[in-house]
PDB file of C-alpha atoms in Angstrom:
ATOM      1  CA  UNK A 112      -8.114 -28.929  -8.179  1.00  0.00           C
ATOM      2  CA  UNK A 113     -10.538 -29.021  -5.193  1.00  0.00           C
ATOM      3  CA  UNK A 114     -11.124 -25.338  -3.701  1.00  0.00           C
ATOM      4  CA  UNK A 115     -10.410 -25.699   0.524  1.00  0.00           C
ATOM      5  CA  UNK A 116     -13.704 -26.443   2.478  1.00  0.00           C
ATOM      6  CA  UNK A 117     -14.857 -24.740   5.711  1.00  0.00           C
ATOM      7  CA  UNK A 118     -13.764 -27.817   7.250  1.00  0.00           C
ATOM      8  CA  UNK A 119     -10.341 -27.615   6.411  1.00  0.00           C
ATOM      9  CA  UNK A 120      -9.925 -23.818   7.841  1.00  0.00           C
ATOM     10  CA  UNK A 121     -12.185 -23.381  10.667  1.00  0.00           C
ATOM     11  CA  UNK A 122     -11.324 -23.773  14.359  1.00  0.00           C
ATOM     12  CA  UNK A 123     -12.772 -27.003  15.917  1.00  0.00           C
ATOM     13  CA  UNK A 124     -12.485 -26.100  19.678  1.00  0.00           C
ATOM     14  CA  UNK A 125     -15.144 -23.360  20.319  1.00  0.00           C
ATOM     15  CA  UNK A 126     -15.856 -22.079  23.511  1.00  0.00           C
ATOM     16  CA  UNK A 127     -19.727 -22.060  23.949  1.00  0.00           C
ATOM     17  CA  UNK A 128     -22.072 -20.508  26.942  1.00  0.00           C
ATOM     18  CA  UNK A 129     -25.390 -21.919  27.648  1.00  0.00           C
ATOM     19  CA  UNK A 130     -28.968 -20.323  27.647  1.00  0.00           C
ATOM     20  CA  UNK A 131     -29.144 -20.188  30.977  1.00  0.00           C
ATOM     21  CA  UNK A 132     -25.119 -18.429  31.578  1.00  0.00           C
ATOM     22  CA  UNK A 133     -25.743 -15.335  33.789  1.00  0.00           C
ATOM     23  CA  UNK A 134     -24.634 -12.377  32.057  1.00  0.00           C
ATOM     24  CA  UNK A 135     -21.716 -11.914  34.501  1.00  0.00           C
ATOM     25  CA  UNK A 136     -20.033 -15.498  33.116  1.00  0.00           C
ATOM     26  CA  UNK A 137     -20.617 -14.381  29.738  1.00  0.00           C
ATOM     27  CA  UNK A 138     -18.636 -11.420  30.249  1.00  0.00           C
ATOM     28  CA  UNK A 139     -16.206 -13.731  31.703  1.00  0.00           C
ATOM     29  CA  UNK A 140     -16.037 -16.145  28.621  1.00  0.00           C
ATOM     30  CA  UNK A 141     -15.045 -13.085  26.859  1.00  0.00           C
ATOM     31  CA  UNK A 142     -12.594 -11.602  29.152  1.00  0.00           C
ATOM     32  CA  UNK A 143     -10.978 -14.813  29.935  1.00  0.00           C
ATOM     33  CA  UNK A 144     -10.895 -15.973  26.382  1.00  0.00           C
ATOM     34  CA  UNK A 145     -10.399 -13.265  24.653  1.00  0.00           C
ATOM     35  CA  UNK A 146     -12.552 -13.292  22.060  1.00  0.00           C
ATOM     36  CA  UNK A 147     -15.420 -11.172  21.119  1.00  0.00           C
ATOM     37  CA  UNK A 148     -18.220 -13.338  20.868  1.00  0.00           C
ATOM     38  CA  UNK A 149     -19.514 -16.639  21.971  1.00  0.00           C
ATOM     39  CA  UNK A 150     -22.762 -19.373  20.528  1.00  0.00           C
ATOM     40  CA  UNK A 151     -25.352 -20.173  23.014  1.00  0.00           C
ATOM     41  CA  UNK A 152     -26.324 -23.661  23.069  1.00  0.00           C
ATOM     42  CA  UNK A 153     -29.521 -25.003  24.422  1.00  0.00           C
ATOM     43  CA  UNK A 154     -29.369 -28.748  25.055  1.00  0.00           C
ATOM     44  CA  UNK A 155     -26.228 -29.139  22.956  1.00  0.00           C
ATOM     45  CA  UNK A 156     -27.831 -26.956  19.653  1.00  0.00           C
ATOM     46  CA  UNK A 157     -26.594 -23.724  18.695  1.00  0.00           C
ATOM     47  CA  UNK A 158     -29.995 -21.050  18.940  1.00  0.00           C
ATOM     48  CA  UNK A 159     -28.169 -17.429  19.094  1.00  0.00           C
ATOM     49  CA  UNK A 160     -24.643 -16.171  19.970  1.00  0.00           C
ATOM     50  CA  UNK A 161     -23.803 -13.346  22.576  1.00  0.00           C
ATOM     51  CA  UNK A 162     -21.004 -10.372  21.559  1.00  0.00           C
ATOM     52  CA  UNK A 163     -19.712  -7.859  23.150  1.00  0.00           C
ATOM     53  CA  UNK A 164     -22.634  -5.414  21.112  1.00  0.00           C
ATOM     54  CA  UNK A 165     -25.421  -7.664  22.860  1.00  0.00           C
ATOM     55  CA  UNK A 166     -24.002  -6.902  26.651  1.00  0.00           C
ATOM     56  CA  UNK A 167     -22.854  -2.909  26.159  1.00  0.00           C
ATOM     57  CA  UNK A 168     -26.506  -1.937  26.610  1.00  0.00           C
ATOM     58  CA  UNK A 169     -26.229  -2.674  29.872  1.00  0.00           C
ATOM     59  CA  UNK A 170     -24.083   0.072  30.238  1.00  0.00           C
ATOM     60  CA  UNK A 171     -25.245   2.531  27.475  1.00  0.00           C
ATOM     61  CA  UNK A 172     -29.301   2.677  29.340  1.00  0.00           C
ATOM     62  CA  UNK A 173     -27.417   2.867  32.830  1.00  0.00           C
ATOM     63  CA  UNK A 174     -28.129   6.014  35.370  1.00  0.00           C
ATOM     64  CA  UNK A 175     -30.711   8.488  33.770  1.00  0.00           C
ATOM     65  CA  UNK A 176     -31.651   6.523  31.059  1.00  0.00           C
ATOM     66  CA  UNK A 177     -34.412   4.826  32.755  1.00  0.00           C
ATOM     67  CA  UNK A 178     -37.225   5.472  30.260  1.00  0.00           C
ATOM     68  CA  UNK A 179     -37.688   2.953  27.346  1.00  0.00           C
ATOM     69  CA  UNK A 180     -37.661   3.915  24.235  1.00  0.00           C
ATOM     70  CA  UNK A 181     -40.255   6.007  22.901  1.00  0.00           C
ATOM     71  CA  UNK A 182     -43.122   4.887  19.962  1.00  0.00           C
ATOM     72  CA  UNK A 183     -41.346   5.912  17.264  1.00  0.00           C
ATOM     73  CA  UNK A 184     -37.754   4.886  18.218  1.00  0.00           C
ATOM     74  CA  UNK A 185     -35.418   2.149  15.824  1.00  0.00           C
ATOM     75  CA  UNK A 186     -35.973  -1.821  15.857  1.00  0.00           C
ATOM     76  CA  UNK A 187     -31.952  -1.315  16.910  1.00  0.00           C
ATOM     77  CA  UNK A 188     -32.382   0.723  20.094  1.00  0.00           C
ATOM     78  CA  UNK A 189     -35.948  -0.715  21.098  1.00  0.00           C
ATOM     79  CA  UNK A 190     -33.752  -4.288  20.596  1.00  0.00           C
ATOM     80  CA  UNK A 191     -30.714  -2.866  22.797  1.00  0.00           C
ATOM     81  CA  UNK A 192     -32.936  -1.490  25.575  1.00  0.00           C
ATOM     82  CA  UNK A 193     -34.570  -5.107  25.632  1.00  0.00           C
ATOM     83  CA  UNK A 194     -30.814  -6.594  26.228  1.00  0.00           C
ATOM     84  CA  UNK A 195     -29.687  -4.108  28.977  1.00  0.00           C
ATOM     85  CA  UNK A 196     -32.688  -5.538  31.153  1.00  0.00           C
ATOM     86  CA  UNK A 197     -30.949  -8.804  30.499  1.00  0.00           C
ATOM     87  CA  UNK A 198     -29.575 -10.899  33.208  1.00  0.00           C
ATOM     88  CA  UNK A 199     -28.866 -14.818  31.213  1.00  0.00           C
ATOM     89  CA  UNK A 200     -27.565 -15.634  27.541  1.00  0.00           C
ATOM     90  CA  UNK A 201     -31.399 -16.097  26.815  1.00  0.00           C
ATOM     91  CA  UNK A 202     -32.507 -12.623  27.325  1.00  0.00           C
ATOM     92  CA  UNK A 203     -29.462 -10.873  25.069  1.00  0.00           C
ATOM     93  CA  UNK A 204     -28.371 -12.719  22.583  1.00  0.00           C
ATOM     94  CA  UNK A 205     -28.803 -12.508  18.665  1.00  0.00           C
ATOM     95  CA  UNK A 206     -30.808 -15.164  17.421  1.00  0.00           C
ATOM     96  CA  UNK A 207     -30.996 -17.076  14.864  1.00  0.00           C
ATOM     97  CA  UNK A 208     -27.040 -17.996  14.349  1.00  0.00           C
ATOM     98  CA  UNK A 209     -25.181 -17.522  11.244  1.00  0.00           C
ATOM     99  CA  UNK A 210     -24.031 -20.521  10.042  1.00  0.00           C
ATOM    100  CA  UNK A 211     -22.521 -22.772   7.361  1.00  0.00           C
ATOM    101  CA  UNK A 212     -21.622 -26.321   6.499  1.00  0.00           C
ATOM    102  CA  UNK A 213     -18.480 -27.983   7.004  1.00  0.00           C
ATOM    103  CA  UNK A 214     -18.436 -28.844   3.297  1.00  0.00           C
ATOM    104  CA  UNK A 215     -19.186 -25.549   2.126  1.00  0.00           C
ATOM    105  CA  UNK A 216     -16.242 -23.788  -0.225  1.00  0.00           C
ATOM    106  CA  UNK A 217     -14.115 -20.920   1.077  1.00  0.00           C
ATOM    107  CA  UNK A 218     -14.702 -18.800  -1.428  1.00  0.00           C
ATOM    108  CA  UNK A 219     -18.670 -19.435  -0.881  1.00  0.00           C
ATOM    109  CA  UNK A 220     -17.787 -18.808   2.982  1.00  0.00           C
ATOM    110  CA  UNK A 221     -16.003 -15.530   2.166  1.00  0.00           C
ATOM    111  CA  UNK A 222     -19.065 -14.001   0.257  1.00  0.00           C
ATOM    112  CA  UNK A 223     -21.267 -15.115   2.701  1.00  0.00           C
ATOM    113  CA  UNK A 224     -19.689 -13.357   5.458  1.00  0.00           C
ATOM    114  CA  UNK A 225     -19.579 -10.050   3.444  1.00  0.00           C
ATOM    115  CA  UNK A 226     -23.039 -10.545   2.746  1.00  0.00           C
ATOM    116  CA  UNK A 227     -23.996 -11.276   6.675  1.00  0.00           C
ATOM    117  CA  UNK A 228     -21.340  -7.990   7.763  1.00  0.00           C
ATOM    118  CA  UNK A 229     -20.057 -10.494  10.562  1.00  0.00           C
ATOM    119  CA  UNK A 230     -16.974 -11.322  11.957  1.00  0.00           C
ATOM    120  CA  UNK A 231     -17.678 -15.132  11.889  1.00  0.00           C
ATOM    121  CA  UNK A 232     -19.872 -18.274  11.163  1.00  0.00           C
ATOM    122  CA  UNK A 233     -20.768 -21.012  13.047  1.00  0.00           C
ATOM    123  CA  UNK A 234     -20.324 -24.426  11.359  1.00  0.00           C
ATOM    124  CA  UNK A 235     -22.925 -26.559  11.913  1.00  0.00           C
ATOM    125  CA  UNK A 236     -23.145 -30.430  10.787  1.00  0.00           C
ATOM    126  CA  UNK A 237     -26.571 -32.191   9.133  1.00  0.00           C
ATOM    127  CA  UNK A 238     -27.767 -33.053  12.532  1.00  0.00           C
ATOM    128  CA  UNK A 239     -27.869 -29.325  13.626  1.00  0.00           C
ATOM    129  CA  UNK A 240     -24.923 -29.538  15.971  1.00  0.00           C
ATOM    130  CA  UNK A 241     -21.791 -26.940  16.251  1.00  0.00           C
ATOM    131  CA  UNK A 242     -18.444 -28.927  15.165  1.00  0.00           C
ATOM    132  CA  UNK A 243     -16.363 -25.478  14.575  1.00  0.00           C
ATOM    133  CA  UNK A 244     -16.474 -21.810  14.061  1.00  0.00           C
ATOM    134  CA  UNK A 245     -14.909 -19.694  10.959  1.00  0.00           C
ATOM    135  CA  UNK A 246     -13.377 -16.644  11.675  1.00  0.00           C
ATOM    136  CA  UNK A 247     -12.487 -13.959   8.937  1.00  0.00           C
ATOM    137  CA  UNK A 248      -8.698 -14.768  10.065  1.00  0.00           C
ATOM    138  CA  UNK A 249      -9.309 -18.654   9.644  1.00  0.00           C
ATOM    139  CA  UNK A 250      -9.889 -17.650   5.788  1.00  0.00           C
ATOM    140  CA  UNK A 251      -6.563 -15.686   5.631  1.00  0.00           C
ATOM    141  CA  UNK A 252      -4.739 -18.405   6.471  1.00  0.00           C
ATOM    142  CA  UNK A 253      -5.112 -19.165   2.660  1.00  0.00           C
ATOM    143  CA  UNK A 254      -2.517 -16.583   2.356  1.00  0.00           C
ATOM    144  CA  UNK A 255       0.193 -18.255   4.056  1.00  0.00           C
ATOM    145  CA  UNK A 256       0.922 -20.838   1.436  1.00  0.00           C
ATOM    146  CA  UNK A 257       4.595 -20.515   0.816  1.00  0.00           C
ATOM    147  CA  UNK A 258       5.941 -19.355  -2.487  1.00  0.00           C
ATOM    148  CA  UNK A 259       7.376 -22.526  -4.111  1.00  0.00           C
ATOM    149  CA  UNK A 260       4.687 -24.349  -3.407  1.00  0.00           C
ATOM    150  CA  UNK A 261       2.239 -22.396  -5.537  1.00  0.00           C
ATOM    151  CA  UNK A 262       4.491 -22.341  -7.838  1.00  0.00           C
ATOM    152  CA  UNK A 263       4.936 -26.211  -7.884  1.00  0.00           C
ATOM    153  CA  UNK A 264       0.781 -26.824  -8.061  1.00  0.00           C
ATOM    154  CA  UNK A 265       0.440 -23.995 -10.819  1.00  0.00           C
ATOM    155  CA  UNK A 266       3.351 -25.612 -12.714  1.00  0.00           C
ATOM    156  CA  UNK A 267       2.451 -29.065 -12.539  1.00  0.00           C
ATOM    157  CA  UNK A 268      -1.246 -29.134 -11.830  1.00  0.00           C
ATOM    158  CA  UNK A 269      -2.693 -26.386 -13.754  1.00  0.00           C
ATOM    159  CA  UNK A 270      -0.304 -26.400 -16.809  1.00  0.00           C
ATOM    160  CA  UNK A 271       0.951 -30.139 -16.955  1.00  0.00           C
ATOM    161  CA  UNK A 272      -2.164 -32.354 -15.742  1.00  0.00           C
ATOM    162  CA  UNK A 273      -5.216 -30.021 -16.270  1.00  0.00           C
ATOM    163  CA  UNK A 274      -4.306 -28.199 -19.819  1.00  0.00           C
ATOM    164  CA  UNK A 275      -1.417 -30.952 -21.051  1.00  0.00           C
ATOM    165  CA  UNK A 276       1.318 -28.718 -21.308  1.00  0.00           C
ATOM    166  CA  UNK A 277       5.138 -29.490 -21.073  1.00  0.00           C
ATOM    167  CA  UNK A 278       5.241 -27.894 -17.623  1.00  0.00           C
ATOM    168  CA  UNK A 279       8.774 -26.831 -18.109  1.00  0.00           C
ATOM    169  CA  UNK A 280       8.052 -24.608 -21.398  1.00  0.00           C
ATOM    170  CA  UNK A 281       6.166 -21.771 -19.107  1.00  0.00           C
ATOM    171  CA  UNK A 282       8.227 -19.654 -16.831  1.00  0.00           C
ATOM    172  CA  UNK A 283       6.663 -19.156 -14.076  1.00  0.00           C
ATOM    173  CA  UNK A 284       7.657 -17.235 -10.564  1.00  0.00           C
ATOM    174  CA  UNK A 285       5.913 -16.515  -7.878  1.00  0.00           C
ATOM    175  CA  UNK A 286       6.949 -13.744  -5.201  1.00  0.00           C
ATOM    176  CA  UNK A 287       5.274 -12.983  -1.938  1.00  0.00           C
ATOM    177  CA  UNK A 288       1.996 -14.887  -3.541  1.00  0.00           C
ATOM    178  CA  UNK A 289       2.084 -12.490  -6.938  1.00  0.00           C
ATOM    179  CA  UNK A 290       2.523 -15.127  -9.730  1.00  0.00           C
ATOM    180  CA  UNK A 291       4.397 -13.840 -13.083  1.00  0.00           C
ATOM    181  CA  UNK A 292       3.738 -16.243 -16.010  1.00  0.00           C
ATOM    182  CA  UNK A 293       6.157 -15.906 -19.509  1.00  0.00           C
ATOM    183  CA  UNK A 294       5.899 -18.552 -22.399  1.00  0.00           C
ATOM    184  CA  UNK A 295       3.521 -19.693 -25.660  1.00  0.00           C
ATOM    185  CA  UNK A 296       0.102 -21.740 -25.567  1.00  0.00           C
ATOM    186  CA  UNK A 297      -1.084 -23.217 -28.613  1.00  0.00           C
ATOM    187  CA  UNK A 298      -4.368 -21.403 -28.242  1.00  0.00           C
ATOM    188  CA  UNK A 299      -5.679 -18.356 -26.695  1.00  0.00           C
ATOM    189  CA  UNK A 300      -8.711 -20.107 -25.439  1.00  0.00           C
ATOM    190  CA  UNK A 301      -5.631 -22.041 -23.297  1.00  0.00           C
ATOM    191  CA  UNK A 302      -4.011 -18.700 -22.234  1.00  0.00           C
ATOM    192  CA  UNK A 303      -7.240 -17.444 -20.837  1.00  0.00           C
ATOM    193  CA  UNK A 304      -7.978 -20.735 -19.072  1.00  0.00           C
ATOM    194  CA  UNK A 305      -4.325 -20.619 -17.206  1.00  0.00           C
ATOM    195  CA  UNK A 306      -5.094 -17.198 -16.324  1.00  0.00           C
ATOM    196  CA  UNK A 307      -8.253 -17.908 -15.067  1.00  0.00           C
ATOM    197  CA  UNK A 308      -7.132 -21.002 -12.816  1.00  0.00           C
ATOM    198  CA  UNK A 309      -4.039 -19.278 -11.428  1.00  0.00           C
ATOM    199  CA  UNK A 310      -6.014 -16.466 -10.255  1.00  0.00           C
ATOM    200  CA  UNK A 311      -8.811 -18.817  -8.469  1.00  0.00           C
ATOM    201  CA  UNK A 312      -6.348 -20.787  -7.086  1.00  0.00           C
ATOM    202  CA  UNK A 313      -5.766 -20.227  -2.822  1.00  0.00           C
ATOM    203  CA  UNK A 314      -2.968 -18.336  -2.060  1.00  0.00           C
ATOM    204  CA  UNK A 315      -2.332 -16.584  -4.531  1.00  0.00           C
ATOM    205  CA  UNK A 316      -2.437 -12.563  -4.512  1.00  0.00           C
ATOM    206  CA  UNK A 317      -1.751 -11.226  -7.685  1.00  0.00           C
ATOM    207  CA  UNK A 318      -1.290 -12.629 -11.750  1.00  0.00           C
ATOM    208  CA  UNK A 319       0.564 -10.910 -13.991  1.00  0.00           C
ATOM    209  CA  UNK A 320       0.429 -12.687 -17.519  1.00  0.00           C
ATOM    210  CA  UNK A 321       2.609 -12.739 -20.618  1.00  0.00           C
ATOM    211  CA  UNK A 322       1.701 -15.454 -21.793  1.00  0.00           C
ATOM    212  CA  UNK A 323       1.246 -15.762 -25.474  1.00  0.00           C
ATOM    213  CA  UNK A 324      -0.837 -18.174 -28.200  1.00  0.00           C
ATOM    214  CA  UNK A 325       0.161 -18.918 -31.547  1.00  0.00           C
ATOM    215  CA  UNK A 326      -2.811 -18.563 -32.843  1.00  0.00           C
ATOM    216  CA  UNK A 327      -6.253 -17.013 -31.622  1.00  0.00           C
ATOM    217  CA  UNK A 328      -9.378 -19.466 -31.355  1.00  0.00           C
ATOM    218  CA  UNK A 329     -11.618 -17.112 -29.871  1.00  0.00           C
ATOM    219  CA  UNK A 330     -12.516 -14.961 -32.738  1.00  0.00           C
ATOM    220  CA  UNK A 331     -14.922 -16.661 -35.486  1.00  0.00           C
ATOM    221  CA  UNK A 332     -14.972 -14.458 -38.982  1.00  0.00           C
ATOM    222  CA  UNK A 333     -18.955 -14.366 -39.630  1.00  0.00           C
ATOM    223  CA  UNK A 334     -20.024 -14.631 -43.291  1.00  0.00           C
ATOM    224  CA  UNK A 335     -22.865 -12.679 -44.442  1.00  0.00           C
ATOM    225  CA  UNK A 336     -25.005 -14.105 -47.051  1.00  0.00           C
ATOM    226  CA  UNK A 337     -27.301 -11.481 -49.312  1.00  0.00           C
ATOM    227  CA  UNK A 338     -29.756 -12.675 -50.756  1.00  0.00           C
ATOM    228  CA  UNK A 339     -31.231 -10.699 -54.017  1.00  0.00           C
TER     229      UNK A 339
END
């Protein structure tokens, strides 16, 4: 079974702003869109991305707050006093993008999004240029896989093509995307395997085994030899 790509989730129209988009028409984008952030493309390439973070300075160092930040202040707050003098896409947005391949694997895409704490990636092909954007909610979509058709890939892809089994000797049931397995394996190494697959596979929520082997070939009984 091939895990779902990038590709195959992320949203192909993306609405972009150039370098040079005053900061009013970015606000715009974003209004008008509604969405939260946009890329920011200069001569067709992705080289930052504006959010609704990168423009509230403008507000937050309004009125009093004319003095810039003192010696000893944050990177963040030295950074955000920088973007309220802003006035183009240029001067506040976050740069470099965050991006990923098309062909990368969703599960890949999911750590990598925990690991950047971001809302989204921009997908970017092998020549450098933006073909789609993935969203944490594009990934979620996973999740709307209906029932019986889980049930039909675990019971005939998993158990009958990948580990040989009569695909009919296994109960299984799936219920809001929690999959309940019942029946006998020959081995246990094949009872962990299904396990293993069923939970990996998209879609699904939950596992909740019982299945059983007849006989155990994990366990190996060591001999010790003494020698006198």
């Amino acid at each position: 079974m091939r895990e779902p790509t990038v590709s195959s989730l992320m949203t192909r129209e993306v609405i972009t702003a150039d370098v040079g988009s005053s900061f009013k028409e970015l606000v715009a984008l974003l209004e008008d869109n509604g969405i939260s952030a946009v890329p920011v493309l200069d001569g067709g390439y992705p080289v930052g991305v504006v959010s609704e973070a990168d423009l509230v300075p403008k507000e937050e160092f309004r009125g009093g707050t004319s003095e810039p930040p003192g010696l000893f202040a944050g990177k963040a707050e030295k950074h955000r006093w920088e973007q309220a003098g802003g006035v183009t896409a240029r001067d506040v947005m976050t740069s470099p993008v965050k991006s990923i391949s098309p062909d990368t694997a969703a599960s890949v895409a999911a750590r990598e999004l925990a690991a950047a704490g971001v809302r989204r990636l921009f997908v970017i092909d092998s020549d450098g240029a933006l073909v789609g954007v993935l969203s944490r909610r594009d990934l979620l979509k996973l999740f709307t896989r209906e029932d019986e058709e889980l049930k039909t890939v675990i019971r005939d892809e998993i158990f009958g093509r990948m580990l040989w089994v009569d695909p009919f000797s296994v109960d299984v049931e799936v219920f809001d995307g929690v999959v309940t397995m019942d029946g006998q394996l020959e081995r246990q190494s094949e009872v962990e395997i299904a396990e293993h697959l069923v939970r990996s596979l998209p879609g699904v929520v939950d596992v909740h085994s019982r299945l059983r082997p007849e006989w155990n070939d994990t366990t190996h009984t060591r001999q010790t030899t003494i020698f006198g």
